[in-house]
Amino acid sequence: MADESIKTAFLEIQGRMIETTRKLKQVQNQIRSKETDKKRSFLTMEELKQVPEDTNVYKSIGKTFVLETKATLMNEQENKFKESETSITALQSSKEYLEKQIAEVENNLRELLQQDPGLARQIMSMNV
């Protein structure tokens, strides 16, 4: 009976570990994406700063280019830059939370394996 409850606990911990790891990878990918967006916005702003005010500036919308004022494009890029920064900050805190959860799950797993060394042997004998 105790053996069955330990196996159930192990499977629950394993499921939590898999789910948390998946979420962490997803957050890391979102952070990379937002950092790319932030860099793109920054580089676009830097290039726009070098353009004289009276120059025709075009915005790409799909396959179409639309004439815009330089100020409008600068504002859009600044907003994208700020939005990316706030998103990255929020995602960083999510990442830290998920890393703490993974550490907690690892500790739970260690405790479980210390309680029942036979379970550790069974796990090691499994073909992965």
mmCIF file of N, CA and C in Angstrom:
data_model
loop_
_atom_site.group_PDB
_atom_site.id
_atom_site.type_symbol
_atom_site.label_atom_id
_atom_site.label_comp_id
_atom_site.label_asym_id
_atom_site.label_seq_id
_atom_site.Cartn_x
_atom_site.Cartn_y
_atom_site.Cartn_z
ATOM 1 N N MET A 1 0.835 -1.198 0.000
ATOM 2 C CA MET A 1 0.000 0.000 0.000
ATOM 3 C C MET A 1 0.875 1.257 0.000
ATOM 4 N N ALA A 2 1.866 1.273 0.906
ATOM 5 C CA ALA A 2 2.770 2.421 0.960
ATOM 6 C C ALA A 2 3.577 2.507 -0.330
ATOM 7 N N ASP A 3 3.937 1.331 -0.869
ATOM 8 C CA ASP A 3 4.688 1.274 -2.120
ATOM 9 C C ASP A 3 3.888 1.903 -3.260
ATOM 10 N N GLU A 4 2.584 1.618 -3.285
ATOM 11 C CA GLU A 4 1.711 2.181 -4.325
ATOM 12 C C GLU A 4 1.577 3.692 -4.177
ATOM 13 N N SER A 5 1.480 4.173 -2.937
ATOM 14 C CA SER A 5 1.349 5.624 -2.722
ATOM 15 C C SER A 5 2.633 6.348 -3.099
ATOM 16 N N ILE A 6 3.771 5.698 -2.879
ATOM 17 C CA ILE A 6 5.053 6.306 -3.263
ATOM 18 C C ILE A 6 5.162 6.384 -4.783
ATOM 19 N N LYS A 7 4.723 5.332 -5.469
ATOM 20 C CA LYS A 7 4.752 5.363 -6.942
ATOM 21 C C LYS A 7 3.815 6.438 -7.482
ATOM 22 N N THR A 8 2.655 6.570 -6.854
ATOM 23 C CA THR A 8 1.707 7.605 -7.268
ATOM 24 C C THR A 8 2.306 8.989 -7.050
ATOM 25 N N ALA A 9 2.960 9.168 -5.894
ATOM 26 C CA ALA A 9 3.607 10.454 -5.606
ATOM 27 C C ALA A 9 4.715 10.733 -6.615
ATOM 28 N N PHE A 10 5.475 9.682 -6.963
ATOM 29 C CA PHE A 10 6.542 9.852 -7.947
ATOM 30 C C PHE A 10 5.977 10.280 -9.296
ATOM 31 N N LEU A 11 4.911 9.634 -9.727
ATOM 32 C CA LEU A 11 4.312 9.980 -11.015
ATOM 33 C C LEU A 11 3.767 11.407 -10.997
ATOM 34 N N GLU A 12 3.212 11.824 -9.871
ATOM 35 C CA GLU A 12 2.712 13.201 -9.749
ATOM 36 C C GLU A 12 3.861 14.202 -9.833
ATOM 37 N N ILE A 13 4.939 13.915 -9.111
ATOM 38 C CA ILE A 13 6.112 14.804 -9.141
ATOM 39 C C ILE A 13 6.715 14.839 -10.537
ATOM 40 N N GLN A 14 6.778 13.686 -11.176
ATOM 41 C CA GLN A 14 7.324 13.616 -12.534
ATOM 42 C C GLN A 14 6.476 14.467 -13.491
ATOM 43 N N GLY A 15 5.156 14.362 -13.372
ATOM 44 C CA GLY A 15 4.265 15.158 -14.217
ATOM 45 C C GLY A 15 4.445 16.650 -13.980
ATOM 46 N N ARG A 16 4.580 17.037 -12.710
ATOM 47 C CA ARG A 16 4.812 18.460 -12.400
ATOM 48 C C ARG A 16 6.133 18.940 -12.984
ATOM 49 N N MET A 17 7.155 18.093 -12.909
ATOM 50 C CA MET A 17 8.470 18.462 -13.448
ATOM 51 C C MET A 17 8.400 18.654 -14.956
ATOM 52 N N ILE A 18 7.733 17.749 -15.635
ATOM 53 C CA ILE A 18 7.614 17.846 -17.090
ATOM 54 C C ILE A 18 6.845 19.101 -17.474
ATOM 55 N N GLU A 19 5.741 19.358 -16.806
ATOM 56 C CA GLU A 19 4.908 20.524 -17.108
ATOM 57 C C GLU A 19 5.655 21.832 -16.820
ATOM 58 N N THR A 20 6.336 21.893 -15.691
ATOM 59 C CA THR A 20 7.060 23.108 -15.329
ATOM 60 C C THR A 20 8.221 23.354 -16.288
ATOM 61 N N THR A 21 8.905 22.299 -16.680
ATOM 62 C CA THR A 21 10.014 22.433 -17.636
ATOM 63 C C THR A 21 9.496 22.928 -18.984
ATOM 64 N N ARG A 22 8.333 22.411 -19.400
ATOM 65 C CA ARG A 22 7.735 22.851 -20.660
ATOM 66 C C ARG A 22 7.384 24.341 -20.590
ATOM 67 N N LYS A 23 6.793 24.757 -19.483
ATOM 68 C CA LYS A 23 6.438 26.170 -19.317
ATOM 69 C C LYS A 23 7.681 27.050 -19.306
ATOM 70 N N LEU A 24 8.736 26.584 -18.652
ATOM 71 C CA LEU A 24 9.984 27.350 -18.593
ATOM 72 C C LEU A 24 10.565 27.537 -19.990
ATOM 73 N N LYS A 25 10.581 26.493 -20.785
ATOM 74 C CA LYS A 25 11.101 26.602 -22.161
ATOM 75 C C LYS A 25 10.254 27.562 -22.982
ATOM 76 N N GLN A 26 8.945 27.518 -22.775
ATOM 77 C CA GLN A 26 8.050 28.418 -23.489
ATOM 78 C C GLN A 26 8.336 29.876 -23.108
ATOM 79 N N VAL A 27 8.535 30.141 -21.819
ATOM 80 C CA VAL A 27 8.833 31.498 -21.358
ATOM 81 C C VAL A 27 10.178 31.954 -21.910
ATOM 82 N N GLN A 28 11.168 31.064 -21.927
ATOM 83 C CA GLN A 28 12.478 31.419 -22.469
ATOM 84 C C GLN A 28 12.378 31.779 -23.954
ATOM 85 N N ASN A 29 11.570 31.038 -24.700
ATOM 86 C CA ASN A 29 11.366 31.361 -26.114
ATOM 87 C C ASN A 29 10.668 32.707 -26.282
ATOM 88 N N GLN A 30 9.696 32.991 -25.427
ATOM 89 C CA GLN A 30 9.007 34.284 -25.487
ATOM 90 C C GLN A 30 9.968 35.421 -25.166
ATOM 91 N N ILE A 31 10.857 35.215 -24.201
ATOM 92 C CA ILE A 31 11.850 36.238 -23.850
ATOM 93 C C ILE A 31 12.756 36.504 -25.050
ATOM 94 N N ARG A 32 13.232 35.433 -25.700
ATOM 95 C CA ARG A 32 14.088 35.610 -26.884
ATOM 96 C C ARG A 32 13.356 36.370 -27.985
ATOM 97 N N SER A 33 12.093 36.052 -28.181
ATOM 98 C CA SER A 33 11.291 36.724 -29.208
ATOM 99 C C SER A 33 11.141 38.212 -28.883
ATOM 100 N N LYS A 34 10.833 38.529 -27.645
ATOM 101 C CA LYS A 34 10.669 39.931 -27.242
ATOM 102 C C LYS A 34 11.989 40.692 -27.316
ATOM 103 N N GLU A 35 13.093 40.021 -26.990
ATOM 104 C CA GLU A 35 14.400 40.679 -27.108
ATOM 105 C C GLU A 35 14.713 40.987 -28.564
ATOM 106 N N THR A 36 14.327 40.094 -29.462
ATOM 107 C CA THR A 36 14.517 40.340 -30.896
ATOM 108 C C THR A 36 13.671 41.529 -31.340
ATOM 109 N N ASP A 37 12.420 41.571 -30.903
ATOM 110 C CA ASP A 37 11.540 42.699 -31.234
ATOM 111 C C ASP A 37 12.108 44.012 -30.696
ATOM 112 N N LYS A 38 12.620 43.959 -29.483
ATOM 113 C CA LYS A 38 13.194 45.152 -28.855
ATOM 114 C C LYS A 38 14.409 45.647 -29.648
ATOM 115 N N LYS A 39 15.265 44.725 -30.034
ATOM 116 C CA LYS A 39 16.457 45.093 -30.802
ATOM 117 C C LYS A 39 16.072 45.660 -32.165
ATOM 118 N N ARG A 40 15.083 45.049 -32.811
ATOM 119 C CA ARG A 40 14.625 45.523 -34.113
ATOM 120 C C ARG A 40 14.082 46.952 -33.990
ATOM 121 N N SER A 41 13.286 47.199 -32.956
ATOM 122 C CA SER A 41 12.725 48.539 -32.741
ATOM 123 C C SER A 41 13.839 49.550 -32.483
ATOM 124 N N PHE A 42 14.816 49.154 -31.658
ATOM 125 C CA PHE A 42 15.928 50.052 -31.346
ATOM 126 C C PHE A 42 16.715 50.401 -32.610
ATOM 127 N N LEU A 43 17.029 49.390 -33.407
ATOM 128 C CA LEU A 43 17.799 49.638 -34.629
ATOM 129 C C LEU A 43 17.011 50.490 -35.623
ATOM 130 N N THR A 44 15.710 50.262 -35.707
ATOM 131 C CA THR A 44 14.863 51.067 -36.597
ATOM 132 C C THR A 44 14.854 52.521 -36.141
ATOM 133 N N MET A 45 14.740 52.736 -34.830
ATOM 134 C CA MET A 45 14.755 54.115 -34.306
ATOM 135 C C MET A 45 16.086 54.794 -34.601
ATOM 136 N N GLU A 46 17.173 54.043 -34.435
ATOM 137 C CA GLU A 46 18.493 54.615 -34.705
ATOM 138 C C GLU A 46 18.624 55.033 -36.169
ATOM 139 N N GLU A 47 18.118 54.219 -37.072
ATOM 140 C CA GLU A 47 18.172 54.560 -38.496
ATOM 141 C C GLU A 47 17.261 55.751 -38.808
ATOM 142 N N LEU A 48 16.089 55.779 -38.184
ATOM 143 C CA LEU A 48 15.159 56.893 -38.436
ATOM 144 C C LEU A 48 15.711 58.219 -37.923
ATOM 145 N N LYS A 49 16.497 58.181 -36.870
ATOM 146 C CA LYS A 49 17.087 59.414 -36.325
ATOM 147 C C LYS A 49 18.032 60.060 -37.335
ATOM 148 N N GLN A 50 18.640 59.251 -38.170
ATOM 149 C CA GLN A 50 19.599 59.757 -39.152
ATOM 150 C C GLN A 50 18.925 60.339 -40.393
ATOM 151 N N VAL A 51 17.633 60.060 -40.564
ATOM 152 C CA VAL A 51 16.901 60.506 -41.747
ATOM 153 C C VAL A 51 16.424 61.940 -41.534
ATOM 154 N N PRO A 52 16.622 62.832 -42.538
ATOM 155 C CA PRO A 52 16.115 64.198 -42.412
ATOM 156 C C PRO A 52 14.581 64.216 -42.296
ATOM 157 N N GLU A 53 14.047 65.246 -41.660
ATOM 158 C CA GLU A 53 12.603 65.340 -41.404
ATOM 159 C C GLU A 53 11.775 65.379 -42.686
ATOM 160 N N ASP A 54 12.301 65.966 -43.761
ATOM 161 C CA ASP A 54 11.510 66.130 -44.984
ATOM 162 C C ASP A 54 11.570 64.913 -45.916
ATOM 163 N N THR A 55 12.228 63.847 -45.511
ATOM 164 C CA THR A 55 12.351 62.643 -46.332
ATOM 165 C C THR A 55 11.063 61.821 -46.248
ATOM 166 N N ASN A 56 10.667 61.257 -47.402
ATOM 167 C CA ASN A 56 9.513 60.362 -47.405
ATOM 168 C C ASN A 56 9.898 59.071 -46.687
ATOM 169 N N VAL A 57 9.064 58.682 -45.724
ATOM 170 C CA VAL A 57 9.314 57.466 -44.946
ATOM 171 C C VAL A 57 8.120 56.543 -45.140
ATOM 172 N N TYR A 58 8.398 55.284 -45.395
ATOM 173 C CA TYR A 58 7.338 54.320 -45.664
ATOM 174 C C TYR A 58 7.309 53.231 -44.593
ATOM 175 N N LYS A 59 6.096 52.807 -44.298
ATOM 176 C CA LYS A 59 5.872 51.736 -43.334
ATOM 177 C C LYS A 59 5.414 50.507 -44.110
ATOM 178 N N SER A 60 6.001 49.362 -43.785
ATOM 179 C CA SER A 60 5.639 48.109 -44.443
ATOM 180 C C SER A 60 4.423 47.510 -43.750
ATOM 181 N N ILE A 61 3.392 47.250 -44.547
ATOM 182 C CA ILE A 61 2.203 46.558 -44.055
ATOM 183 C C ILE A 61 1.969 45.386 -45.007
ATOM 184 N N GLY A 62 2.444 44.226 -44.584
ATOM 185 C CA GLY A 62 2.370 43.067 -45.470
ATOM 186 C C GLY A 62 3.252 43.282 -46.685
ATOM 187 N N LYS A 63 2.645 43.227 -47.869
ATOM 188 C CA LYS A 63 3.384 43.462 -49.110
ATOM 189 C C LYS A 63 3.279 44.910 -49.570
ATOM 190 N N THR A 64 2.566 45.722 -48.801
ATOM 191 C CA THR A 64 2.311 47.110 -49.182
ATOM 192 C C THR A 64 3.162 48.051 -48.347
ATOM 193 N N PHE A 65 3.562 49.164 -48.949
ATOM 194 C CA PHE A 65 4.274 50.208 -48.232
ATOM 195 C C PHE A 65 3.393 51.444 -48.205
ATOM 196 N N VAL A 66 3.238 52.016 -46.993
ATOM 197 C CA VAL A 66 2.362 53.158 -46.796
ATOM 198 C C VAL A 66 3.214 54.347 -46.361
ATOM 199 N N LEU A 67 2.958 55.501 -46.965
ATOM 200 C CA LEU A 67 3.678 56.716 -46.616
ATOM 201 C C LEU A 67 3.253 57.176 -45.229
ATOM 202 N N GLU A 68 4.223 57.409 -44.358
ATOM 203 C CA GLU A 68 3.976 57.878 -42.988
ATOM 204 C C GLU A 68 4.940 59.015 -42.688
ATOM 205 N N THR A 69 4.609 59.776 -41.665
ATOM 206 C CA THR A 69 5.548 60.812 -41.223
ATOM 207 C C THR A 69 6.622 60.148 -40.380
ATOM 208 N N LYS A 70 7.762 60.780 -40.322
ATOM 209 C CA LYS A 70 8.865 60.252 -39.532
ATOM 210 C C LYS A 70 8.472 60.186 -38.056
ATOM 211 N N ALA A 71 7.770 61.205 -37.570
ATOM 212 C CA ALA A 71 7.363 61.245 -36.171
ATOM 213 C C ALA A 71 6.433 60.084 -35.812
ATOM 214 N N THR A 72 5.529 59.756 -36.724
ATOM 215 C CA THR A 72 4.601 58.641 -36.486
ATOM 216 C C THR A 72 5.362 57.327 -36.359
ATOM 217 N N LEU A 73 6.294 57.100 -37.272
ATOM 218 C CA LEU A 73 7.081 55.863 -37.218
ATOM 219 C C LEU A 73 7.962 55.813 -35.974
ATOM 220 N N MET A 74 8.535 56.959 -35.596
ATOM 221 C CA MET A 74 9.354 56.999 -34.380
ATOM 222 C C MET A 74 8.511 56.645 -33.156
ATOM 223 N N ASN A 75 7.298 57.215 -33.075
ATOM 224 C CA ASN A 75 6.413 56.922 -31.941
ATOM 225 C C ASN A 75 6.040 55.443 -31.895
ATOM 226 N N GLU A 76 5.734 54.885 -33.047
ATOM 227 C CA GLU A 76 5.387 53.459 -33.106
ATOM 228 C C GLU A 76 6.554 52.593 -32.628
ATOM 229 N N GLN A 77 7.748 52.920 -33.084
ATOM 230 C CA GLN A 77 8.920 52.133 -32.687
ATOM 231 C C GLN A 77 9.227 52.298 -31.198
ATOM 232 N N GLU A 78 9.061 53.519 -30.684
ATOM 233 C CA GLU A 78 9.272 53.745 -29.248
ATOM 234 C C GLU A 78 8.272 52.940 -28.427
ATOM 235 N N ASN A 79 7.012 52.912 -28.889
ATOM 236 C CA ASN A 79 5.995 52.133 -28.178
ATOM 237 C C ASN A 79 6.306 50.640 -28.219
ATOM 238 N N LYS A 80 6.744 50.152 -29.374
ATOM 239 C CA LYS A 80 7.124 48.738 -29.479
ATOM 240 C C LYS A 80 8.298 48.424 -28.560
ATOM 241 N N PHE A 81 9.261 49.345 -28.498
ATOM 242 C CA PHE A 81 10.441 49.174 -27.658
ATOM 243 C C PHE A 81 10.030 49.092 -26.187
ATOM 244 N N LYS A 82 9.184 50.042 -25.760
ATOM 245 C CA LYS A 82 8.737 50.056 -24.354
ATOM 246 C C LYS A 82 7.894 48.830 -24.026
ATOM 247 N N GLU A 83 7.027 48.443 -24.950
ATOM 248 C CA GLU A 83 6.195 47.258 -24.742
ATOM 249 C C GLU A 83 7.068 46.017 -24.602
ATOM 250 N N SER A 84 8.095 45.913 -25.420
ATOM 251 C CA SER A 84 9.001 44.769 -25.345
ATOM 252 C C SER A 84 9.725 44.743 -24.004
ATOM 253 N N GLU A 85 10.157 45.910 -23.537
ATOM 254 C CA GLU A 85 10.843 45.975 -22.244
ATOM 255 C C GLU A 85 9.939 45.510 -21.114
ATOM 256 N N THR A 86 8.689 45.984 -21.093
ATOM 257 C CA THR A 86 7.776 45.583 -20.019
ATOM 258 C C THR A 86 7.450 44.092 -20.111
ATOM 259 N N SER A 87 7.294 43.594 -21.328
ATOM 260 C CA SER A 87 7.030 42.162 -21.501
ATOM 261 C C SER A 87 8.210 41.328 -21.026
ATOM 262 N N ILE A 88 9.407 41.765 -21.350
ATOM 263 C CA ILE A 88 10.607 41.037 -20.925
ATOM 264 C C ILE A 88 10.704 41.014 -19.407
ATOM 265 N N THR A 89 10.397 42.144 -18.764
ATOM 266 C CA THR A 89 10.437 42.205 -17.305
ATOM 267 C C THR A 89 9.435 41.218 -16.693
ATOM 268 N N ALA A 90 8.215 41.208 -17.230
ATOM 269 C CA ALA A 90 7.194 40.287 -16.721
ATOM 270 C C ALA A 90 7.602 38.834 -16.970
ATOM 271 N N LEU A 91 8.147 38.567 -18.151
ATOM 272 C CA LEU A 91 8.562 37.199 -18.469
ATOM 273 C C LEU A 91 9.747 36.754 -17.614
ATOM 274 N N GLN A 92 10.638 37.690 -17.272
ATOM 275 C CA GLN A 92 11.767 37.359 -16.399
ATOM 276 C C GLN A 92 11.273 36.927 -15.025
ATOM 277 N N SER A 93 10.262 37.632 -14.504
ATOM 278 C CA SER A 93 9.735 37.254 -13.194
ATOM 279 C C SER A 93 9.041 35.887 -13.283
ATOM 280 N N SER A 94 8.349 35.620 -14.388
ATOM 281 C CA SER A 94 7.741 34.306 -14.590
ATOM 282 C C SER A 94 8.817 33.224 -14.662
ATOM 283 N N LYS A 95 9.899 33.539 -15.343
ATOM 284 C CA LYS A 95 11.000 32.587 -15.477
ATOM 285 C C LYS A 95 11.595 32.264 -14.105
ATOM 286 N N GLU A 96 11.800 33.302 -13.282
ATOM 287 C CA GLU A 96 12.346 33.083 -11.942
ATOM 288 C C GLU A 96 11.404 32.221 -11.108
ATOM 289 N N TYR A 97 10.104 32.481 -11.212
ATOM 290 C CA TYR A 97 9.119 31.705 -10.470
ATOM 291 C C TYR A 97 9.160 30.238 -10.901
ATOM 292 N N LEU A 98 9.214 30.003 -12.213
ATOM 293 C CA LEU A 98 9.253 28.626 -12.719
ATOM 294 C C LEU A 98 10.546 27.915 -12.317
ATOM 295 N N GLU A 99 11.658 28.645 -12.293
ATOM 296 C CA GLU A 99 12.922 28.040 -11.862
ATOM 297 C C GLU A 99 12.847 27.634 -10.395
ATOM 298 N N LYS A 100 12.177 28.463 -9.571
ATOM 299 C CA LYS A 100 12.001 28.105 -8.161
ATOM 300 C C LYS A 100 11.112 26.874 -8.037
ATOM 301 N N GLN A 101 10.081 26.798 -8.865
ATOM 302 C CA GLN A 101 9.202 25.628 -8.838
ATOM 303 C C GLN A 101 9.959 24.366 -9.234
ATOM 304 N N ILE A 102 10.819 24.471 -10.228
ATOM 305 C CA ILE A 102 11.610 23.305 -10.647
ATOM 306 C C ILE A 102 12.519 22.863 -9.508
ATOM 307 N N ALA A 103 13.154 23.811 -8.830
ATOM 308 C CA ALA A 103 14.015 23.467 -7.704
ATOM 309 C C ALA A 103 13.207 22.789 -6.598
ATOM 310 N N GLU A 104 12.004 23.278 -6.355
ATOM 311 C CA GLU A 104 11.136 22.680 -5.337
ATOM 312 C C GLU A 104 10.750 21.251 -5.719
ATOM 313 N N VAL A 105 10.404 21.062 -6.979
ATOM 314 C CA VAL A 105 10.032 19.724 -7.449
ATOM 315 C C VAL A 105 11.231 18.777 -7.356
ATOM 316 N N GLU A 106 12.419 19.266 -7.688
ATOM 317 C CA GLU A 106 13.620 18.436 -7.577
ATOM 318 C C GLU A 106 13.862 18.023 -6.128
ATOM 319 N N ASN A 107 13.665 18.971 -5.195
ATOM 320 C CA ASN A 107 13.826 18.643 -3.776
ATOM 321 C C ASN A 107 12.797 17.606 -3.339
ATOM 322 N N ASN A 108 11.557 17.760 -3.796
ATOM 323 C CA ASN A 108 10.526 16.774 -3.464
ATOM 324 C C ASN A 108 10.901 15.397 -3.989
ATOM 325 N N LEU A 109 11.445 15.365 -5.186
ATOM 326 C CA LEU A 109 11.856 14.095 -5.785
ATOM 327 C C LEU A 109 13.001 13.471 -4.987
ATOM 328 N N ARG A 110 13.967 14.285 -4.589
ATOM 329 C CA ARG A 110 15.085 13.773 -3.779
ATOM 330 C C ARG A 110 14.582 13.177 -2.462
ATOM 331 N N GLU A 111 13.669 13.913 -1.814
ATOM 332 C CA GLU A 111 13.117 13.421 -0.550
ATOM 333 C C GLU A 111 12.395 12.092 -0.750
ATOM 334 N N LEU A 112 11.639 12.003 -1.829
ATOM 335 C CA LEU A 112 10.902 10.778 -2.115
ATOM 336 C C LEU A 112 11.854 9.619 -2.353
ATOM 337 N N LEU A 113 12.915 9.867 -3.093
ATOM 338 C CA LEU A 113 13.882 8.802 -3.382
ATOM 339 C C LEU A 113 14.669 8.413 -2.131
ATOM 340 N N GLN A 114 14.883 9.352 -1.223
ATOM 341 C CA GLN A 114 15.569 9.020 0.024
ATOM 342 C C GLN A 114 14.672 8.190 0.937
ATOM 343 N N GLN A 115 13.364 8.413 0.857
ATOM 344 C CA GLN A 115 12.425 7.636 1.660
ATOM 345 C C GLN A 115 12.392 6.173 1.209
ATOM 346 N N ASP A 116 12.479 5.968 -0.091
ATOM 347 C CA ASP A 116 12.364 4.613 -0.628
ATOM 348 C C ASP A 116 13.492 4.351 -1.634
ATOM 349 N N PRO A 117 14.641 3.861 -1.145
ATOM 350 C CA PRO A 117 15.757 3.584 -2.066
ATOM 351 C C PRO A 117 15.397 2.538 -3.125
ATOM 352 N N GLY A 118 14.430 1.677 -2.822
ATOM 353 C CA GLY A 118 14.009 0.673 -3.799
ATOM 354 C C GLY A 118 13.398 1.318 -5.026
ATOM 355 N N LEU A 119 12.696 2.427 -4.834
ATOM 356 C CA LEU A 119 12.108 3.163 -5.955
ATOM 357 C C LEU A 119 13.204 3.711 -6.860
ATOM 358 N N ALA A 120 14.273 4.195 -6.241
ATOM 359 C CA ALA A 120 15.400 4.714 -7.026
ATOM 360 C C ALA A 120 15.984 3.600 -7.894
ATOM 361 N N ARG A 121 16.110 2.401 -7.340
ATOM 362 C CA ARG A 121 16.622 1.277 -8.123
ATOM 363 C C ARG A 121 15.678 0.922 -9.269
ATOM 364 N N GLN A 122 14.387 0.958 -8.998
ATOM 365 C CA GLN A 122 13.403 0.660 -10.042
ATOM 366 C C GLN A 122 13.489 1.686 -11.182
ATOM 367 N N ILE A 123 13.637 2.947 -10.807
ATOM 368 C CA ILE A 123 13.727 4.013 -11.806
ATOM 369 C C ILE A 123 14.994 3.844 -12.642
ATOM 370 N N MET A 124 16.082 3.536 -11.968
ATOM 371 C CA MET A 124 17.354 3.383 -12.691
ATOM 372 C C MET A 124 17.334 2.166 -13.622
ATOM 373 N N SER A 125 16.550 1.142 -13.281
ATOM 374 C CA SER A 125 16.505 -0.059 -14.110
ATOM 375 C C SER A 125 15.569 0.098 -15.316
ATOM 376 N N MET A 126 14.726 1.151 -15.299
ATOM 377 C CA MET A 126 13.816 1.381 -16.423
ATOM 378 C C MET A 126 14.582 1.800 -17.653
ATOM 379 N N ASN A 127 14.128 1.348 -18.807
ATOM 380 C CA ASN A 127 14.712 1.798 -20.072
ATOM 381 C C ASN A 127 14.011 3.067 -20.486
ATOM 382 N N VAL A 128 14.776 4.131 -20.680
ATOM 383 C CA VAL A 128 14.202 5.422 -21.050
ATOM 384 C C VAL A 128 14.266 5.598 -22.542
#
